[in-house]
mmCIF file of C-alpha atoms in Angstrom:
data_model
loop_
_atom_site.group_PDB
_atom_site.id
_atom_site.type_symbol
_atom_site.label_atom_id
_atom_site.label_comp_id
_atom_site.label_asym_id
_atom_site.label_seq_id
_atom_site.Cartn_x
_atom_site.Cartn_y
_atom_site.Cartn_z
ATOM 1 C CA UNK A 24 -16.639 4.444 -37.604
ATOM 2 C CA UNK A 25 -13.194 5.387 -38.240
ATOM 3 C CA UNK A 26 -10.345 2.876 -37.112
ATOM 4 C CA UNK A 27 -7.854 4.969 -34.823
ATOM 5 C CA UNK A 28 -3.819 4.969 -36.501
ATOM 6 C CA UNK A 29 -1.818 1.674 -35.030
ATOM 7 C CA UNK A 30 1.204 3.006 -32.953
ATOM 8 C CA UNK A 31 4.307 4.481 -34.933
ATOM 9 C CA UNK A 32 6.986 1.624 -35.716
ATOM 10 C CA UNK A 33 10.217 0.870 -34.003
ATOM 11 C CA UNK A 34 12.929 2.533 -35.472
ATOM 12 C CA UNK A 35 13.842 -1.123 -37.385
ATOM 13 C CA UNK A 36 10.096 -0.612 -39.051
ATOM 14 C CA UNK A 37 8.890 -3.399 -36.802
ATOM 15 C CA UNK A 38 5.810 -3.354 -34.085
ATOM 16 C CA UNK A 39 6.868 -1.790 -31.190
ATOM 17 C CA UNK A 40 9.081 -3.699 -29.256
ATOM 18 C CA UNK A 41 6.832 -3.962 -25.508
ATOM 19 C CA UNK A 42 7.976 -6.230 -22.527
ATOM 20 C CA UNK A 43 5.099 -7.796 -21.467
ATOM 21 C CA UNK A 44 4.328 -8.284 -17.571
ATOM 22 C CA UNK A 45 3.052 -11.644 -16.493
ATOM 23 C CA UNK A 46 -0.272 -11.124 -14.823
ATOM 24 C CA UNK A 47 0.319 -10.116 -11.319
ATOM 25 C CA UNK A 48 2.962 -7.893 -10.981
ATOM 26 C CA UNK A 49 3.692 -5.013 -9.155
ATOM 27 C CA UNK A 50 4.591 -2.306 -10.870
ATOM 28 C CA UNK A 51 3.540 0.629 -9.012
ATOM 29 C CA UNK A 52 6.587 1.289 -8.915
ATOM 30 C CA UNK A 53 7.233 2.076 -12.471
ATOM 31 C CA UNK A 54 5.693 4.815 -15.627
ATOM 32 C CA UNK A 55 5.736 4.707 -19.203
ATOM 33 C CA UNK A 56 6.136 7.412 -21.793
ATOM 34 C CA UNK A 57 6.477 7.793 -25.164
ATOM 35 C CA UNK A 58 7.621 11.095 -27.050
ATOM 36 C CA UNK A 59 7.668 10.029 -30.540
ATOM 37 C CA UNK A 60 4.124 8.968 -30.191
ATOM 38 C CA UNK A 61 2.949 11.484 -28.270
ATOM 39 C CA UNK A 62 4.746 14.105 -30.842
ATOM 40 C CA UNK A 63 3.204 11.744 -33.617
ATOM 41 C CA UNK A 64 -0.556 11.739 -32.907
ATOM 42 C CA UNK A 65 -3.054 13.979 -30.217
ATOM 43 C CA UNK A 66 -3.850 11.951 -26.872
ATOM 44 C CA UNK A 67 -8.107 11.953 -26.897
ATOM 45 C CA UNK A 68 -10.482 9.559 -25.802
ATOM 46 C CA UNK A 69 -10.330 7.544 -28.731
ATOM 47 C CA UNK A 70 -6.623 7.330 -29.100
ATOM 48 C CA UNK A 71 -5.875 6.819 -25.788
ATOM 49 C CA UNK A 72 -6.030 2.918 -26.133
ATOM 50 C CA UNK A 73 -4.111 2.857 -28.496
ATOM 51 C CA UNK A 74 -1.738 4.659 -26.689
ATOM 52 C CA UNK A 75 -2.265 2.335 -23.048
ATOM 53 C CA UNK A 76 -1.509 -0.915 -25.652
ATOM 54 C CA UNK A 77 2.464 0.017 -26.435
ATOM 55 C CA UNK A 78 3.067 0.372 -22.804
ATOM 56 C CA UNK A 79 4.508 -2.787 -20.726
ATOM 57 C CA UNK A 80 1.179 -2.529 -18.409
ATOM 58 C CA UNK A 81 -0.740 -3.985 -21.453
ATOM 59 C CA UNK A 82 -2.442 -7.247 -21.173
ATOM 60 C CA UNK A 83 -1.909 -8.625 -24.838
ATOM 61 C CA UNK A 84 -4.529 -11.458 -24.434
ATOM 62 C CA UNK A 85 -7.554 -9.020 -23.688
ATOM 63 C CA UNK A 86 -10.591 -8.747 -25.239
ATOM 64 C CA UNK A 87 -9.910 -5.627 -26.487
ATOM 65 C CA UNK A 88 -7.119 -6.632 -28.240
ATOM 66 C CA UNK A 89 -9.017 -9.160 -30.487
ATOM 67 C CA UNK A 90 -11.527 -6.748 -31.643
ATOM 68 C CA UNK A 91 -8.044 -4.346 -32.341
ATOM 69 C CA UNK A 92 -7.702 -7.152 -34.401
ATOM 70 C CA UNK A 93 -11.067 -6.957 -36.245
ATOM 71 C CA UNK A 94 -10.235 -3.113 -37.348
ATOM 72 C CA UNK A 95 -13.435 -2.609 -34.288
ATOM 73 C CA UNK A 96 -12.341 0.008 -31.790
ATOM 74 C CA UNK A 97 -10.837 -1.622 -28.972
ATOM 75 C CA UNK A 98 -13.799 0.226 -26.557
ATOM 76 C CA UNK A 99 -16.394 -0.599 -28.162
ATOM 77 C CA UNK A 100 -19.143 -1.656 -25.215
ATOM 78 C CA UNK A 101 -21.233 -3.250 -27.610
ATOM 79 C CA UNK A 102 -18.877 -5.716 -28.610
ATOM 80 C CA UNK A 103 -17.432 -5.679 -25.315
ATOM 81 C CA UNK A 104 -20.652 -6.697 -23.542
ATOM 82 C CA UNK A 105 -20.363 -9.773 -25.747
ATOM 83 C CA UNK A 106 -17.172 -11.497 -24.856
ATOM 84 C CA UNK A 107 -16.098 -12.991 -21.358
ATOM 85 C CA UNK A 108 -12.361 -12.773 -19.913
ATOM 86 C CA UNK A 109 -9.745 -10.062 -19.493
ATOM 87 C CA UNK A 110 -11.126 -6.618 -20.784
ATOM 88 C CA UNK A 111 -10.392 -2.128 -20.069
ATOM 89 C CA UNK A 112 -12.743 0.197 -20.181
ATOM 90 C CA UNK A 113 -11.861 4.187 -19.987
ATOM 91 C CA UNK A 114 -13.517 5.009 -16.990
ATOM 92 C CA UNK A 115 -13.055 9.179 -16.538
ATOM 93 C CA UNK A 116 -11.828 11.187 -19.052
ATOM 94 C CA UNK A 117 -10.343 15.006 -18.481
ATOM 95 C CA UNK A 118 -8.797 15.524 -22.189
ATOM 96 C CA UNK A 119 -6.013 16.033 -22.800
ATOM 97 C CA UNK A 120 -4.414 15.394 -18.926
ATOM 98 C CA UNK A 121 -5.663 12.429 -17.355
ATOM 99 C CA UNK A 122 -7.493 9.214 -18.715
ATOM 100 C CA UNK A 123 -8.367 6.472 -16.014
ATOM 101 C CA UNK A 124 -8.503 2.998 -17.405
ATOM 102 C CA UNK A 125 -9.298 0.021 -15.752
ATOM 103 C CA UNK A 126 -8.591 -3.454 -16.246
ATOM 104 C CA UNK A 127 -11.611 -6.124 -14.903
ATOM 105 C CA UNK A 128 -13.306 -9.470 -15.395
ATOM 106 C CA UNK A 129 -15.971 -10.027 -17.585
ATOM 107 C CA UNK A 130 -18.222 -13.227 -16.771
ATOM 108 C CA UNK A 131 -21.731 -12.006 -18.495
ATOM 109 C CA UNK A 132 -23.003 -8.589 -20.198
ATOM 110 C CA UNK A 133 -24.109 -7.407 -16.465
ATOM 111 C CA UNK A 134 -21.087 -9.153 -14.078
ATOM 112 C CA UNK A 135 -17.252 -7.481 -14.458
ATOM 113 C CA UNK A 136 -14.521 -7.631 -11.243
ATOM 114 C CA UNK A 137 -12.380 -4.853 -11.266
ATOM 115 C CA UNK A 138 -8.531 -5.796 -10.767
ATOM 116 C CA UNK A 139 -6.945 -2.934 -11.876
ATOM 117 C CA UNK A 140 -6.932 0.324 -12.267
ATOM 118 C CA UNK A 141 -4.180 2.538 -14.490
ATOM 119 C CA UNK A 142 -4.132 6.437 -15.267
ATOM 120 C CA UNK A 143 -2.423 8.701 -18.376
ATOM 121 C CA UNK A 144 -1.765 11.634 -16.501
ATOM 122 C CA UNK A 145 0.365 14.254 -18.768
ATOM 123 C CA UNK A 146 1.256 11.558 -21.548
ATOM 124 C CA UNK A 147 2.401 9.033 -18.211
ATOM 125 C CA UNK A 148 0.889 5.894 -17.890
ATOM 126 C CA UNK A 149 0.869 4.824 -13.969
ATOM 127 C CA UNK A 150 -0.698 1.987 -12.046
ATOM 128 C CA UNK A 151 -2.379 2.779 -9.772
ATOM 129 C CA UNK A 152 -1.741 1.393 -6.080
ATOM 130 C CA UNK A 153 -4.292 -0.580 -4.448
ATOM 131 C CA UNK A 154 -6.237 0.143 -1.286
ATOM 132 C CA UNK A 155 -5.298 -1.711 1.158
ATOM 133 C CA UNK A 156 -1.400 -1.492 0.014
ATOM 134 C CA UNK A 157 -1.866 2.379 1.049
ATOM 135 C CA UNK A 158 -3.670 1.625 4.302
ATOM 136 C CA UNK A 159 -1.302 -0.726 5.363
ATOM 137 C CA UNK A 160 1.658 1.505 4.349
ATOM 138 C CA UNK A 161 -0.358 4.509 6.214
ATOM 139 C CA UNK A 162 -0.762 2.743 9.595
ATOM 140 C CA UNK A 163 2.747 1.560 9.341
ATOM 141 C CA UNK A 164 3.921 4.791 8.688
ATOM 142 C CA UNK A 165 2.064 6.683 12.339
ATOM 143 C CA UNK A 166 3.228 3.752 13.918
ATOM 144 C CA UNK A 167 6.827 4.003 13.043
ATOM 145 C CA UNK A 168 6.511 7.872 14.123
ATOM 146 C CA UNK A 169 4.750 7.352 17.457
ATOM 147 C CA UNK A 170 7.224 4.659 18.389
ATOM 148 C CA UNK A 171 10.434 6.994 17.663
ATOM 149 C CA UNK A 172 8.346 9.852 19.239
ATOM 150 C CA UNK A 173 8.085 7.786 22.756
ATOM 151 C CA UNK A 174 11.921 6.519 22.133
ATOM 152 C CA UNK A 175 12.654 10.366 22.136
ATOM 153 C CA UNK A 176 10.538 10.674 24.977
ATOM 154 C CA UNK A 177 11.843 8.167 27.212
ATOM 155 C CA UNK A 178 15.764 9.004 26.592
ATOM 156 C CA UNK A 179 14.711 13.024 27.632
ATOM 157 C CA UNK A 180 12.966 11.914 30.886
ATOM 158 C CA UNK A 181 15.766 9.824 31.656
ATOM 159 C CA UNK A 182 18.370 12.887 31.663
ATOM 160 C CA UNK A 183 15.850 14.707 33.521
ATOM 161 C CA UNK A 184 16.429 12.169 36.111
ATOM 162 C CA UNK A 185 20.288 12.128 36.226
ATOM 163 C CA UNK A 186 21.990 13.067 39.245
ATOM 164 C CA UNK A 187 25.588 14.378 39.095
ATOM 165 C CA UNK A 188 28.518 12.399 41.092
ATOM 166 C CA UNK A 189 28.761 15.386 43.498
ATOM 167 C CA UNK A 190 25.823 14.361 45.497
ATOM 168 C CA UNK A 191 24.971 11.106 44.279
ATOM 169 C CA UNK A 192 25.538 9.849 48.085
ATOM 170 C CA UNK A 193 22.997 12.574 49.185
ATOM 171 C CA UNK A 194 20.242 11.472 47.476
ATOM 172 C CA UNK A 195 20.848 7.612 47.753
ATOM 173 C CA UNK A 196 20.699 7.996 51.504
ATOM 174 C CA UNK A 197 17.234 10.452 50.810
ATOM 175 C CA UNK A 198 16.163 7.436 48.462
ATOM 176 C CA UNK A 199 16.494 5.139 50.948
ATOM 177 C CA UNK A 200 15.116 6.325 53.850
ATOM 178 C CA UNK A 201 11.568 7.120 51.961
ATOM 179 C CA UNK A 202 11.642 3.564 51.005
ATOM 180 C CA UNK A 203 11.184 2.409 54.536
ATOM 181 C CA UNK A 204 8.522 -0.230 54.707
ATOM 182 C CA UNK A 205 6.367 -0.207 57.245
ATOM 183 C CA UNK A 206 6.079 -4.226 57.812
ATOM 184 C CA UNK A 207 2.479 -3.588 59.950
ATOM 185 C CA UNK A 208 1.183 -1.446 57.057
ATOM 186 C CA UNK A 209 1.941 -3.976 54.829
ATOM 187 C CA UNK A 210 0.695 -6.894 56.623
ATOM 188 C CA UNK A 211 -2.476 -4.724 57.059
ATOM 189 C CA UNK A 212 -2.934 -4.229 53.052
ATOM 190 C CA UNK A 213 -2.223 -7.476 52.080
ATOM 191 C CA UNK A 214 -5.237 -8.948 54.548
ATOM 192 C CA UNK A 215 -7.505 -5.908 53.172
ATOM 193 C CA UNK A 216 -6.666 -6.975 49.733
ATOM 194 C CA UNK A 217 -6.721 -10.834 50.351
ATOM 195 C CA UNK A 218 -10.310 -10.318 51.430
ATOM 196 C CA UNK A 219 -11.550 -8.175 48.341
ATOM 197 C CA UNK A 220 -9.995 -11.004 46.143
ATOM 198 C CA UNK A 221 -11.834 -14.029 47.948
ATOM 199 C CA UNK A 222 -15.558 -12.136 47.700
ATOM 200 C CA UNK A 223 -14.589 -11.681 43.325
ATOM 201 C CA UNK A 224 -15.687 -14.171 41.151
ATOM 202 C CA UNK A 225 -13.154 -15.782 39.244
ATOM 203 C CA UNK A 226 -11.699 -14.203 35.774
ATOM 204 C CA UNK A 227 -13.523 -15.314 33.080
ATOM 205 C CA UNK A 228 -11.510 -18.014 30.382
ATOM 206 C CA UNK A 229 -9.814 -15.944 27.677
ATOM 207 C CA UNK A 230 -12.069 -15.313 24.038
ATOM 208 C CA UNK A 231 -10.913 -17.701 21.339
ATOM 209 C CA UNK A 232 -8.753 -16.912 18.336
ATOM 210 C CA UNK A 233 -10.803 -16.429 15.432
ATOM 211 C CA UNK A 234 -10.903 -18.805 12.585
ATOM 212 C CA UNK A 235 -7.524 -19.203 10.485
ATOM 213 C CA UNK A 236 -5.529 -17.571 13.120
ATOM 214 C CA UNK A 237 -2.082 -18.892 13.924
ATOM 215 C CA UNK A 238 -0.784 -17.541 17.409
ATOM 216 C CA UNK A 239 2.825 -16.860 17.410
ATOM 217 C CA UNK A 240 4.920 -18.925 19.797
ATOM 218 C CA UNK A 241 5.792 -17.387 22.859
ATOM 219 C CA UNK A 242 9.844 -17.032 22.123
ATOM 220 C CA UNK A 243 9.711 -15.957 19.176
ATOM 221 C CA UNK A 244 7.335 -13.036 20.614
ATOM 222 C CA UNK A 245 9.913 -12.281 23.644
ATOM 223 C CA UNK A 246 13.104 -12.551 21.059
ATOM 224 C CA UNK A 247 11.472 -10.063 18.602
ATOM 225 C CA UNK A 248 10.195 -7.698 21.568
ATOM 226 C CA UNK A 249 13.722 -7.628 22.596
ATOM 227 C CA UNK A 250 15.362 -7.508 19.383
ATOM 228 C CA UNK A 251 12.736 -4.546 18.623
ATOM 229 C CA UNK A 252 13.082 -2.347 21.823
ATOM 230 C CA UNK A 253 17.346 -2.771 21.647
ATOM 231 C CA UNK A 254 17.783 -0.890 18.368
ATOM 232 C CA UNK A 255 16.780 2.049 16.570
ATOM 233 C CA UNK A 256 12.502 1.575 15.718
ATOM 234 C CA UNK A 257 12.539 -0.151 11.895
ATOM 235 C CA UNK A 258 11.591 2.014 8.755
ATOM 236 C CA UNK A 259 8.361 2.548 8.138
ATOM 237 C CA UNK A 260 7.361 0.626 4.992
ATOM 238 C CA UNK A 261 6.895 1.954 1.409
ATOM 239 C CA UNK A 262 3.775 3.994 1.085
ATOM 240 C CA UNK A 263 2.688 3.450 -1.986
ATOM 241 C CA UNK A 264 1.606 7.591 -3.365
ATOM 242 C CA UNK A 265 4.193 8.856 -0.834
ATOM 243 C CA UNK A 266 7.381 7.378 -1.904
ATOM 244 C CA UNK A 267 6.184 5.872 -5.241
ATOM 245 C CA UNK A 268 4.444 9.223 -6.722
ATOM 246 C CA UNK A 269 4.691 9.818 -10.071
ATOM 247 C CA UNK A 270 7.541 12.007 -9.596
ATOM 248 C CA UNK A 271 10.268 9.256 -7.957
ATOM 249 C CA UNK A 272 9.186 6.623 -10.322
ATOM 250 C CA UNK A 273 11.051 4.785 -12.470
ATOM 251 C CA UNK A 274 11.004 5.746 -16.404
ATOM 252 C CA UNK A 275 10.471 4.241 -19.158
#
């Protein structure tokens, strides 16, 4: 197998300068594209990994880099399966527009643990968001809009129940007459409720908290709810797909 060409050098004649990010860094808000490389080499399944290697998403301590230093194709599974540690695999290919690269940890020839997923879309490299972050953002956005809808409905109901100052006196008198309480009827209903309460069994104790759950103190929960009711609904969390899609990421 012929060795694929390495990325072109930078303007000073040395290897391309790439700022490596520490492991675990969230880079879903940026994208990378090197127009010079794309104009010099075709983007296909044989060269896409060399293009990915010049991006800030690349981990230089991976097994693929060891294969590149030995002049072996970095995606050769016959060699990668014999190694352990971090590696990259090309999982999906739709030449020349889409390439999906998965970062995984290999413990044995049969056991691998997925870590991250990246995709090359029309020459731009992105880090795919994790599924839990997408779900959390979508649920938070839905709760935000539900809370905002209830706030709007509540304000409209207050406007419907508005009383004209000229008729306020008459309305208050009619309201007072309607709210007159019959003491004998009140006592009779109270006796019925008391007799029913004595016949019912005692309420069961509340279920225990799940293991590892730390309940929020009552004072902090009340202060938080009062603060949220007093002000406007909090803004929804950032959606990794809607708010950080390919068109809205910072270009490198």
